[in-house]
mmCIF file of C-alpha atoms in Angstrom:
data_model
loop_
_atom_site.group_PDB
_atom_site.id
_atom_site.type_symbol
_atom_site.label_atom_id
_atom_site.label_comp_id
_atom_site.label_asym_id
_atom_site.label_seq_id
_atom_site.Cartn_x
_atom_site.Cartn_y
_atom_site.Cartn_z
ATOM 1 C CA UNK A 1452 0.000 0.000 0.000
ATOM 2 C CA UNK A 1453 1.570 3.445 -0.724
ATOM 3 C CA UNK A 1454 2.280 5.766 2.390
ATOM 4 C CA UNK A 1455 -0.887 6.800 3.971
ATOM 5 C CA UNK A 1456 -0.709 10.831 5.225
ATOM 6 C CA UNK A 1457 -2.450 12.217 8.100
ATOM 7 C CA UNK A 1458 -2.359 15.815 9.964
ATOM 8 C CA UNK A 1459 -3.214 16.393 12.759
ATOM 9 C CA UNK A 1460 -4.093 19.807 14.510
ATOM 10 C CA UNK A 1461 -4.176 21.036 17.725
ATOM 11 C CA UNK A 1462 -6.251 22.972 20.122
ATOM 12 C CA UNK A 1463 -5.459 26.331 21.678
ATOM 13 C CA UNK A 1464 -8.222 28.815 21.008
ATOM 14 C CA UNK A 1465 -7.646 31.856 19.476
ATOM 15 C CA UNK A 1466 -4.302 30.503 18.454
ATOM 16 C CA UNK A 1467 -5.332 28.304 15.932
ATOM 17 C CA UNK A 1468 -4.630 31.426 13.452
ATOM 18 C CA UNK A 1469 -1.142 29.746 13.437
ATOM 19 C CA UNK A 1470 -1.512 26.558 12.467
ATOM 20 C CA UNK A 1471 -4.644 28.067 10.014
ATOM 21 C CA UNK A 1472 -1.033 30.165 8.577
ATOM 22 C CA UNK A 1473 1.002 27.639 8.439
ATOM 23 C CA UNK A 1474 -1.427 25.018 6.548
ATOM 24 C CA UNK A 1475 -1.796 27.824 4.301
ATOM 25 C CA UNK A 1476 1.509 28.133 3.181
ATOM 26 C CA UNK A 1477 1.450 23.896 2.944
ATOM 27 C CA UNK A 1478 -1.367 24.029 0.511
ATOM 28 C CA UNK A 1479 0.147 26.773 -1.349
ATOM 29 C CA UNK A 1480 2.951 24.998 -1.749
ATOM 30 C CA UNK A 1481 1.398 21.934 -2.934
ATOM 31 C CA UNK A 1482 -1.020 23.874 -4.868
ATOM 32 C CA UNK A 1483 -4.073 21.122 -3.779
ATOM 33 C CA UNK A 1484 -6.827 21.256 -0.633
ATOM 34 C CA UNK A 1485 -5.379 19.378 1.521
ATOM 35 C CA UNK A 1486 -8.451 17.253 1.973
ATOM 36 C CA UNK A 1487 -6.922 15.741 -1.196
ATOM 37 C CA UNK A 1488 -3.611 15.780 0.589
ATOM 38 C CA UNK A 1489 -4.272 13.472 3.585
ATOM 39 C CA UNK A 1490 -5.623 10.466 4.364
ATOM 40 C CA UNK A 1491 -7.157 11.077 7.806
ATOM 41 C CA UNK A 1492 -7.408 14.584 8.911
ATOM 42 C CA UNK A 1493 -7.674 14.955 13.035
ATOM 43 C CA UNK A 1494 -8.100 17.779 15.116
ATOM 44 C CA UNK A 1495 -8.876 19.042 18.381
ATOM 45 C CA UNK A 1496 -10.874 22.262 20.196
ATOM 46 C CA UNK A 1497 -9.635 25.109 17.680
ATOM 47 C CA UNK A 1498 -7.587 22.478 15.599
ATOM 48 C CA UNK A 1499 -11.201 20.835 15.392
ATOM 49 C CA UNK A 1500 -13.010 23.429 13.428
ATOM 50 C CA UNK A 1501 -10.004 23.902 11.005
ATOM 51 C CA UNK A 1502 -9.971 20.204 10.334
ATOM 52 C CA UNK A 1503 -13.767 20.361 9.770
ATOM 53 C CA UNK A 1504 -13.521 23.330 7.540
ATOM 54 C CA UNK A 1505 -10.683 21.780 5.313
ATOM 55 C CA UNK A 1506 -11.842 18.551 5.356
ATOM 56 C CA UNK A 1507 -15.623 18.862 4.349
ATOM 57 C CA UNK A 1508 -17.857 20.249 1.654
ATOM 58 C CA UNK A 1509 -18.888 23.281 3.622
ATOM 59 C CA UNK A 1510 -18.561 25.927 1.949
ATOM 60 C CA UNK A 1511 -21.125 25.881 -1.209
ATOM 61 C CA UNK A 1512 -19.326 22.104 -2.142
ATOM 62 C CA UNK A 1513 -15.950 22.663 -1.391
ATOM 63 C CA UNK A 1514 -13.448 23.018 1.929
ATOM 64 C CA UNK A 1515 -12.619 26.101 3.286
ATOM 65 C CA UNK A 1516 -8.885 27.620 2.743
ATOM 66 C CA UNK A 1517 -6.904 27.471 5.750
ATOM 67 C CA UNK A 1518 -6.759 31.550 4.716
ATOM 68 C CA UNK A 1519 -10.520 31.297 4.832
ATOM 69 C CA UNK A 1520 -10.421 29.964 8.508
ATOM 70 C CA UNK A 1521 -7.506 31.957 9.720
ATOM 71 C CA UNK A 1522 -10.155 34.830 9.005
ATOM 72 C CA UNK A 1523 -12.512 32.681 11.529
ATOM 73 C CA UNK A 1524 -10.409 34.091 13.956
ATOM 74 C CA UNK A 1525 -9.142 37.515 13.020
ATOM 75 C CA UNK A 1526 -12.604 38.753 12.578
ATOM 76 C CA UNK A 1527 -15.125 36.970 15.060
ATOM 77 C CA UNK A 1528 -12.327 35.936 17.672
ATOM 78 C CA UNK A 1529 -13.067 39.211 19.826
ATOM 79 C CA UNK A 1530 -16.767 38.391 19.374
ATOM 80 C CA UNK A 1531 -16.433 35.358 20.941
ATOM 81 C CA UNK A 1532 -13.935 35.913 23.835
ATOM 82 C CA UNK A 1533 -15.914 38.910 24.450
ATOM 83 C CA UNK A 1534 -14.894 40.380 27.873
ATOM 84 C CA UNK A 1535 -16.567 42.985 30.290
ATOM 85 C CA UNK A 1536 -15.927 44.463 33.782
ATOM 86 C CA UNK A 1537 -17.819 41.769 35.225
ATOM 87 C CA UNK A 1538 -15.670 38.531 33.628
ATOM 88 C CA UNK A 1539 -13.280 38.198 36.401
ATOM 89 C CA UNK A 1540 -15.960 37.676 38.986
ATOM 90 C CA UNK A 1541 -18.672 35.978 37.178
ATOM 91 C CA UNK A 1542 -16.036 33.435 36.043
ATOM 92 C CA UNK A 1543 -15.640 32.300 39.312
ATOM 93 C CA UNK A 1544 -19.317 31.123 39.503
ATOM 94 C CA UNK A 1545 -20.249 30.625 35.620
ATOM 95 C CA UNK A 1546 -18.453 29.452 32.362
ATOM 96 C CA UNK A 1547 -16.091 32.570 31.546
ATOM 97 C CA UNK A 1548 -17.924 33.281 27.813
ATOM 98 C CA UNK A 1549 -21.176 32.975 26.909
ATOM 99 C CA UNK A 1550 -21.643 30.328 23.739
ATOM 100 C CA UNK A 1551 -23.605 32.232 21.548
ATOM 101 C CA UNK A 1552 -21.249 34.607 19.913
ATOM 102 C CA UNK A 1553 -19.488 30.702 19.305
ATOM 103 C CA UNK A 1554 -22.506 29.012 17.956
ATOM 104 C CA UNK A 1555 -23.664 32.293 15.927
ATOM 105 C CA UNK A 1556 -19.891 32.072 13.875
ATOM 106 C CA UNK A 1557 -19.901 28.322 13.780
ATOM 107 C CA UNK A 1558 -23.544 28.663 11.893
ATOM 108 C CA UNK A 1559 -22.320 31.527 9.709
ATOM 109 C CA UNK A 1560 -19.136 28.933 8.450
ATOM 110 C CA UNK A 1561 -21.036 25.251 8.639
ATOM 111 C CA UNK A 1562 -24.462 26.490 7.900
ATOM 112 C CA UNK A 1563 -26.595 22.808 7.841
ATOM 113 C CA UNK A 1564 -23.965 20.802 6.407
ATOM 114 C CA UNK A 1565 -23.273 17.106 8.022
ATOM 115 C CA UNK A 1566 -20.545 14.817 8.647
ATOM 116 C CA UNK A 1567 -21.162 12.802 5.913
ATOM 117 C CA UNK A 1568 -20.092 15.843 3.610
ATOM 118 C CA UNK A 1569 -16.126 14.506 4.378
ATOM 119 C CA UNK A 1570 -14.226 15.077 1.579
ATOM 120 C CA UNK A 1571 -11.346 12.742 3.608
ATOM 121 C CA UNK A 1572 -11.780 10.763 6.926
ATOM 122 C CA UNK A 1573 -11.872 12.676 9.538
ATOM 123 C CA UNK A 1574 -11.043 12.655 13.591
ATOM 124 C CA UNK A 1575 -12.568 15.021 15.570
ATOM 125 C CA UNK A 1576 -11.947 14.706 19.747
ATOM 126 C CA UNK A 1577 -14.213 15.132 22.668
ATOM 127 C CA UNK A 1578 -14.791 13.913 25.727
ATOM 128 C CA UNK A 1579 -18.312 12.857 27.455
ATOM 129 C CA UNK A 1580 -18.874 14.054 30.953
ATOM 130 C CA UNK A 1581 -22.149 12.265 31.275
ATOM 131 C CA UNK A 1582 -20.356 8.740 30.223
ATOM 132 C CA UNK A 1583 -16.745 9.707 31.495
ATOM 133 C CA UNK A 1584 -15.197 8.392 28.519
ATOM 134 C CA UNK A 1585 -13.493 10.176 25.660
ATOM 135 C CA UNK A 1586 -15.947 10.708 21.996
ATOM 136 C CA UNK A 1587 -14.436 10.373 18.918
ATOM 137 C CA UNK A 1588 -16.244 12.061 15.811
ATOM 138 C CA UNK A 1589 -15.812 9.663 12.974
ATOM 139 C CA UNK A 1590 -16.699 10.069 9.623
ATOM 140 C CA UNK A 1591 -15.755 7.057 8.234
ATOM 141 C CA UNK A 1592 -18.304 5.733 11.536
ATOM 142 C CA UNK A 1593 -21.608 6.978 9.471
ATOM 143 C CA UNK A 1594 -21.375 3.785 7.154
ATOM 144 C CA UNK A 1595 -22.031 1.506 9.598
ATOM 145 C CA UNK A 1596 -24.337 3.664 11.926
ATOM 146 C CA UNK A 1597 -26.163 7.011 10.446
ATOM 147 C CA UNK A 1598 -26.748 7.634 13.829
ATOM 148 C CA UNK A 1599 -22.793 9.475 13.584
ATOM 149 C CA UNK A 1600 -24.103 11.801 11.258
ATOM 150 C CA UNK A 1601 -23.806 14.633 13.136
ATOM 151 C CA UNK A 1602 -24.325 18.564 12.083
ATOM 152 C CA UNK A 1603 -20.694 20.475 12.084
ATOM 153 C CA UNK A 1604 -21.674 22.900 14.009
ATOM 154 C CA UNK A 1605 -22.619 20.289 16.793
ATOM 155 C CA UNK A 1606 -19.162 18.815 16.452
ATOM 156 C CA UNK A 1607 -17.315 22.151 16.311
ATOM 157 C CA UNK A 1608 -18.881 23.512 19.728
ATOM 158 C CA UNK A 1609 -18.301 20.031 21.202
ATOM 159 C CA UNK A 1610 -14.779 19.687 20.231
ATOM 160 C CA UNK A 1611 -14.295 23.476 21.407
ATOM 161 C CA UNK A 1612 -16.330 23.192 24.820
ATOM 162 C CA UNK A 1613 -13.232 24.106 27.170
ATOM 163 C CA UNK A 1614 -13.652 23.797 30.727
ATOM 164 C CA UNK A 1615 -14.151 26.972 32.489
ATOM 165 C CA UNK A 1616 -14.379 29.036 29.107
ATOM 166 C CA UNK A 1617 -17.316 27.825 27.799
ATOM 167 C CA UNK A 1618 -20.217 25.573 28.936
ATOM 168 C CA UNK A 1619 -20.473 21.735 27.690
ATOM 169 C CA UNK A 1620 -22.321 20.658 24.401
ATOM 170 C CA UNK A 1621 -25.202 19.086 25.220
ATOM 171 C CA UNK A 1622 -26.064 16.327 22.222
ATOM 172 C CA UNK A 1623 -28.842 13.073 21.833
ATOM 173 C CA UNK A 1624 -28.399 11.017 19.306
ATOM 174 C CA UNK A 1625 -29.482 7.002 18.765
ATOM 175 C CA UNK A 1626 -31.325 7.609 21.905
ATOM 176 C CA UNK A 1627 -28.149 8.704 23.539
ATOM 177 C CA UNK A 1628 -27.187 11.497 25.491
ATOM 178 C CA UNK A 1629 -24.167 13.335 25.882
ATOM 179 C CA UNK A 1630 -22.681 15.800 27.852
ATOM 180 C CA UNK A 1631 -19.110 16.859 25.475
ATOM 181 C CA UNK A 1632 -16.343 19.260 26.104
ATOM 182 C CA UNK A 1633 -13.018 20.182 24.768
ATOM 183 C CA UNK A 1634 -11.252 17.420 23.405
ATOM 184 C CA UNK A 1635 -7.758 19.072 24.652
ATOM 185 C CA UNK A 1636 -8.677 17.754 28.259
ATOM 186 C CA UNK A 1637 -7.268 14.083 26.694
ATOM 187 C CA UNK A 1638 -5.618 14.822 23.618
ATOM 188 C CA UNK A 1639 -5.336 18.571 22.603
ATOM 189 C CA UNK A 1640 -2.628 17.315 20.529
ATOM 190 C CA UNK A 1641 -4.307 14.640 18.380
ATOM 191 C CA UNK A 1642 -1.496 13.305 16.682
ATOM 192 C CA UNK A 1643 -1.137 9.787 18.782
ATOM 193 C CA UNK A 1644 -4.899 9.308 18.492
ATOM 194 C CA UNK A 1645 -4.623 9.992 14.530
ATOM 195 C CA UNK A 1646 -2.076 7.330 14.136
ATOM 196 C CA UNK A 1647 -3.759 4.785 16.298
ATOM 197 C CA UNK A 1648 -6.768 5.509 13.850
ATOM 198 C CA UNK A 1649 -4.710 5.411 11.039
ATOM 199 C CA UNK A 1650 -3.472 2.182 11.518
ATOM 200 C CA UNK A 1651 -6.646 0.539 12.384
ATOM 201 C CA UNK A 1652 -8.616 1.889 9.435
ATOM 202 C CA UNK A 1653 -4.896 0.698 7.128
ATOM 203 C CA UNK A 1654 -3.522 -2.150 8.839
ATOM 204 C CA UNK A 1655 -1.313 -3.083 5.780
ATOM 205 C CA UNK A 1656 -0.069 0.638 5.257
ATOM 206 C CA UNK A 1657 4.221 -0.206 5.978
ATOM 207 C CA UNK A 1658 4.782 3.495 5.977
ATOM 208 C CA UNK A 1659 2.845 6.981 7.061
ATOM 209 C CA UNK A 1660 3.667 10.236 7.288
ATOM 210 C CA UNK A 1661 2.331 12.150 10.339
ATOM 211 C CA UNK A 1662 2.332 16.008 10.390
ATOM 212 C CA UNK A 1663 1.299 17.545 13.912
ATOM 213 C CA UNK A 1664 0.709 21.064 13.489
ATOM 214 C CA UNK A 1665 0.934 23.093 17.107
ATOM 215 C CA UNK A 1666 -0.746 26.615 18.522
ATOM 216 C CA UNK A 1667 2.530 27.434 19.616
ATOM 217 C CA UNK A 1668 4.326 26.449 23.117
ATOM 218 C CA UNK A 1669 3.066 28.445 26.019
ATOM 219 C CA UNK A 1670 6.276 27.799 27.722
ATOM 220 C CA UNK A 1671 4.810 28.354 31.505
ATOM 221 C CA UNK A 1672 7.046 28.717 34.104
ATOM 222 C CA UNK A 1673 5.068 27.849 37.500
ATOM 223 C CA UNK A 1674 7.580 27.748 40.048
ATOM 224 C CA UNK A 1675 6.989 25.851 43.335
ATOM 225 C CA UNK A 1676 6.651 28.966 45.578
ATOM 226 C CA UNK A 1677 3.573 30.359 43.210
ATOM 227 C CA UNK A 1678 1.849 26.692 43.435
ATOM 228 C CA UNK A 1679 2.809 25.332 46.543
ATOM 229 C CA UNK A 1680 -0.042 26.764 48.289
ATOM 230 C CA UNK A 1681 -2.798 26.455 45.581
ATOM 231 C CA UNK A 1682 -6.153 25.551 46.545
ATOM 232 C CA UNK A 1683 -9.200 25.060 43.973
ATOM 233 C CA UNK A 1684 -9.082 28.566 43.190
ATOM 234 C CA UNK A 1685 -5.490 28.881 42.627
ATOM 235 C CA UNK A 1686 -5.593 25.912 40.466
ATOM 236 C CA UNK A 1687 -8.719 26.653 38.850
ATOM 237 C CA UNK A 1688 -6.715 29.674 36.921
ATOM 238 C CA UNK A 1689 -3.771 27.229 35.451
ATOM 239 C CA UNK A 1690 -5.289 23.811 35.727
ATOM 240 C CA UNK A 1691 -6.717 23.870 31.710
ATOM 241 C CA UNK A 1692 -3.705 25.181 30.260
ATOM 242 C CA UNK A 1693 -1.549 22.989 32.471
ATOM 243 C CA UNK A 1694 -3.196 19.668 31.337
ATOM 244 C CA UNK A 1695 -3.468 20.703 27.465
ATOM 245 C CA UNK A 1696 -0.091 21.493 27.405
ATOM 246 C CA UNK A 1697 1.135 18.517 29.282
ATOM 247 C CA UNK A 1698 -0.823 16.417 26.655
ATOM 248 C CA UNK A 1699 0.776 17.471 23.860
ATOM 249 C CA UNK A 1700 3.973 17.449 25.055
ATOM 250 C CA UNK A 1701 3.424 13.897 26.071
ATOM 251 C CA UNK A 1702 2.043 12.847 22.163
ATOM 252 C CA UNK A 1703 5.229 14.112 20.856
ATOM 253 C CA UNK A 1704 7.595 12.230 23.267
ATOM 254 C CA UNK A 1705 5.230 9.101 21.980
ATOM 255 C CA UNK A 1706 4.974 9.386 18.216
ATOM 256 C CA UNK A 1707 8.608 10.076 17.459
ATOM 257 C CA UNK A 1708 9.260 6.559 18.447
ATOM 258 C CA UNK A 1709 6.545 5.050 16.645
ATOM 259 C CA UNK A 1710 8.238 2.738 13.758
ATOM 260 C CA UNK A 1711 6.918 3.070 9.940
ATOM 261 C CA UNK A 1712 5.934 6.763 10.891
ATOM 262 C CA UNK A 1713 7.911 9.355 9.799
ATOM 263 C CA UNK A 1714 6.660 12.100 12.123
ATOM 264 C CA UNK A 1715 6.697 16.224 11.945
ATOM 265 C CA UNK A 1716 6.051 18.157 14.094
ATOM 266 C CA UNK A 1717 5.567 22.058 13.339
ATOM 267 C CA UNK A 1718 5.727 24.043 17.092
ATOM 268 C CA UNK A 1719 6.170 27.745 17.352
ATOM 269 C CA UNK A 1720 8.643 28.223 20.396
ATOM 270 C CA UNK A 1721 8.329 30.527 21.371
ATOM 271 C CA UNK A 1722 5.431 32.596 21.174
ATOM 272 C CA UNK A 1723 7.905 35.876 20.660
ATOM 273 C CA UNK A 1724 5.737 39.071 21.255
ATOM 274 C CA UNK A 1725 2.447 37.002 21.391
ATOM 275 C CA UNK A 1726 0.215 36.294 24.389
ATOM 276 C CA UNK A 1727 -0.121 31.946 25.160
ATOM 277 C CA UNK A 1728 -3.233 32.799 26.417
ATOM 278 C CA UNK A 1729 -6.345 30.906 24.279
ATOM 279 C CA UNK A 1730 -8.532 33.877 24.749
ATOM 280 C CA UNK A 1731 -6.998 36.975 24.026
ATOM 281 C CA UNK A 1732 -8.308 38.244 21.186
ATOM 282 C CA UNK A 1733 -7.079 42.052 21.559
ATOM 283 C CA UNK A 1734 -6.567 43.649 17.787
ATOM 284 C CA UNK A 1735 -2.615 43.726 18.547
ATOM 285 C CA UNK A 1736 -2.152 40.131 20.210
ATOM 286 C CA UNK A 1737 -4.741 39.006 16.739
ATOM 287 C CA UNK A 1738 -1.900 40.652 14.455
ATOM 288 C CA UNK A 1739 1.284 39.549 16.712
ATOM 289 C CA UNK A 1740 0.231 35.882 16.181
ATOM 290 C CA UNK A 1741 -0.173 36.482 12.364
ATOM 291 C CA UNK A 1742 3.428 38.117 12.818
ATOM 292 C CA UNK A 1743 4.527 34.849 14.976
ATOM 293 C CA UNK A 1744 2.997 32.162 11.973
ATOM 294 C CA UNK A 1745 4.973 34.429 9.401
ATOM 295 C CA UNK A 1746 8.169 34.719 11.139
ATOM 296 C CA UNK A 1747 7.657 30.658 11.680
ATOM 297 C CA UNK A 1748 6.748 29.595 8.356
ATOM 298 C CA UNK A 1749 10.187 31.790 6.829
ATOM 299 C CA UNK A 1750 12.178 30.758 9.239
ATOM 300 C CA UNK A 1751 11.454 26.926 8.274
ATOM 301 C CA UNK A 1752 10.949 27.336 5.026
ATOM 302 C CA UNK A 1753 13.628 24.861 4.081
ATOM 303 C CA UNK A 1754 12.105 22.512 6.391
ATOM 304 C CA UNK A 1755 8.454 22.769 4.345
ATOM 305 C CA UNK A 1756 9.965 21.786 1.522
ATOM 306 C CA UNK A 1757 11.150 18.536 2.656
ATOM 307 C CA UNK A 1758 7.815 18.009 4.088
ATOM 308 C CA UNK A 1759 5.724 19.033 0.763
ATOM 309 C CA UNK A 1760 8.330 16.282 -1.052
ATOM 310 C CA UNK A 1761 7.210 13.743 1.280
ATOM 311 C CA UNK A 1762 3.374 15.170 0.688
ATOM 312 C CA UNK A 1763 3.241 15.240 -2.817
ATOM 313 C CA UNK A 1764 1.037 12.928 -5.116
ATOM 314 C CA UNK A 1765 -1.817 13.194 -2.781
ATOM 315 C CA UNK A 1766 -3.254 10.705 -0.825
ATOM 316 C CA UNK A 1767 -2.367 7.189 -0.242
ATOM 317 C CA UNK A 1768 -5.488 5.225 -0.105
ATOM 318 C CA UNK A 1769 -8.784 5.053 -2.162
ATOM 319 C CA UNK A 1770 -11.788 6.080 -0.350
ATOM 320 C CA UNK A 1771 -14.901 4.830 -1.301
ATOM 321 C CA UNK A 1772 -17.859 7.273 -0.892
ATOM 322 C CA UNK A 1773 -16.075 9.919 -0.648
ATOM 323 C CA UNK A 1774 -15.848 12.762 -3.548
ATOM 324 C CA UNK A 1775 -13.687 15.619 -4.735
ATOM 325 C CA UNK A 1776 -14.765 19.046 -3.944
ATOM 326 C CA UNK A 1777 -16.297 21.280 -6.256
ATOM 327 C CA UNK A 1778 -14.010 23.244 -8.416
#
């Protein structure tokens, strides 16, 4: 079987304009949607909604451009991490944003459109609070049960339900319930997940390429006198970028010893002049991340090239069922 390709995106919030920058200089580059690019297309939280809107006909029969999503952010993200005087307090008691600014953008990109509009398998984490157990949106899943056939906008705010920041995703379907949040509280970088997946749904695939694109290391530096003394209030400011982070970290320890995979991983590190935090969506920390992505994407230019060699031809497998976009 010829190398099977999968990406793999991960969460971070408003900081998923960088990897929506650097996926845009990928396709570019290979001059293709990458939908026709990759063989299984994961993502989590913010890294969720790109991989829906790249890897689905949602956008009058075709994928978005990463461009197209990287505008997602730029122009809704203070919309949606919408702050007043009263944030800091009602926080403390209440999910820190209302969902609606969320759900109103997610219905302005994914209109009606369904899961079964997948123009390439695709991955898309959550967890279930209600069943304690982590939920896997799977496209290739809707063959064998319809019930999977889920609206992208149901996914999206599911996937992007973090804890604290916004409230969970209630969803019934096959006369189940579900109560789903932010994927990033088990794997906000998908990458080990996607290769697991891979290899189950191409058992006889000898070689694949894995590309993990990153929101950029937050770098934290919590020394022992700030957290020694920490109660559920202390903790309740760090805990969700503490876990998220120590997640991905963890995935890429994993997958660079996985044999028959030859892994990247593309990490901005630092975040030089940007703020790590998922919800700041000031005008000038909106630009400084576009300035971060740029800066990135030069200064491993070289490095995209090899990558976009080992890309090129497409995708490795055939998949029934599922079309090209419109041109």
């Amino acid at each position: 079987m010829p190398t099977i390709k999968v990406l793999a995106i991960d969460g971070g919030g408003i900081r998923g304009i960088i990897p929506a920058f650097i996926l845009g200089e990928i396709q570019n580059r290979l001059k293709r949607d990458l939908c026709e690019v990759f063989d299984l297309i994961a993502g989590t939280s913010t890294g969720g909604i790109i991989a829906l809107g790249i890897g689905t006909r949602c956008r009058a029969g075709r994928p978005y451009s990463p461009k197209e999503l990287m505008d997602l952010y730029v122009q809704n993200g203070a919309a949606i991490f919408h702050k007043n005087l009263l944030t800091p307090v009602g926080q403390v008691f209440l999910p820190k944003y209302s969902t609606a600014p969320l759900e109103s953008v997610l219905r302005q990109y994914f209109q009606a459109v369904e899961l079964a509009a997948a123009l390439t398998r695709l991955l898309i984490s959550s967890y279930d609070l209600q069943g304690q157990v982590p939920f896997f949106f799977k496209s290739h899943r809707i063959a064998q049960d319809p019930a999977y056939n889920f609206k992208l906008t149901s996914i999206a705010r599911a996937t992007s339900a973090a804890p604290t920041y916004f409230s969970p995703a209630h969803l019934e379907s096959g006369g189940h319930e579900f109560a789903l949040v932010d994927g990033g509280v088990f794997v906000n970088n998908p990458g080990m997940a996607a290769y697991a997946e891979a290899r189950t749904l191409y058992p006889d695939a000898e070689e694949m390429i894995v590309l993990s694109v990153g929101t950029g290391d937050r770098q934290d530096q919590i020394r022992y006198a700030q957290a020694k003394k920490w109660g559920l209030l202390g903790w309740g400011r760090q805990i969700v970028p503490v876990f998220m982070d120590s997640v991905s970290e963890a995935v890429d320890y994993e997958l660079k010893t996985m044999p028959g995979c030859a892994y990247h991983r593309l990490q901005v590190s630092p975040l030089e002049g940007a703020s790590a935090e998922m919800d700041d969506a000031d005008p000038e920390n909106i630009k400084q991340l576009q300035n971060v992505a740029a800066r990135y994407v030069a200064e491993i230019s070289g490095e995209l090239t090899r990558i976009c060699a080992e890309l090129d031809g497409g995708r490795g497998s055939d998949l029934p069922g599922i079309g090209r976009a419109a041109k």
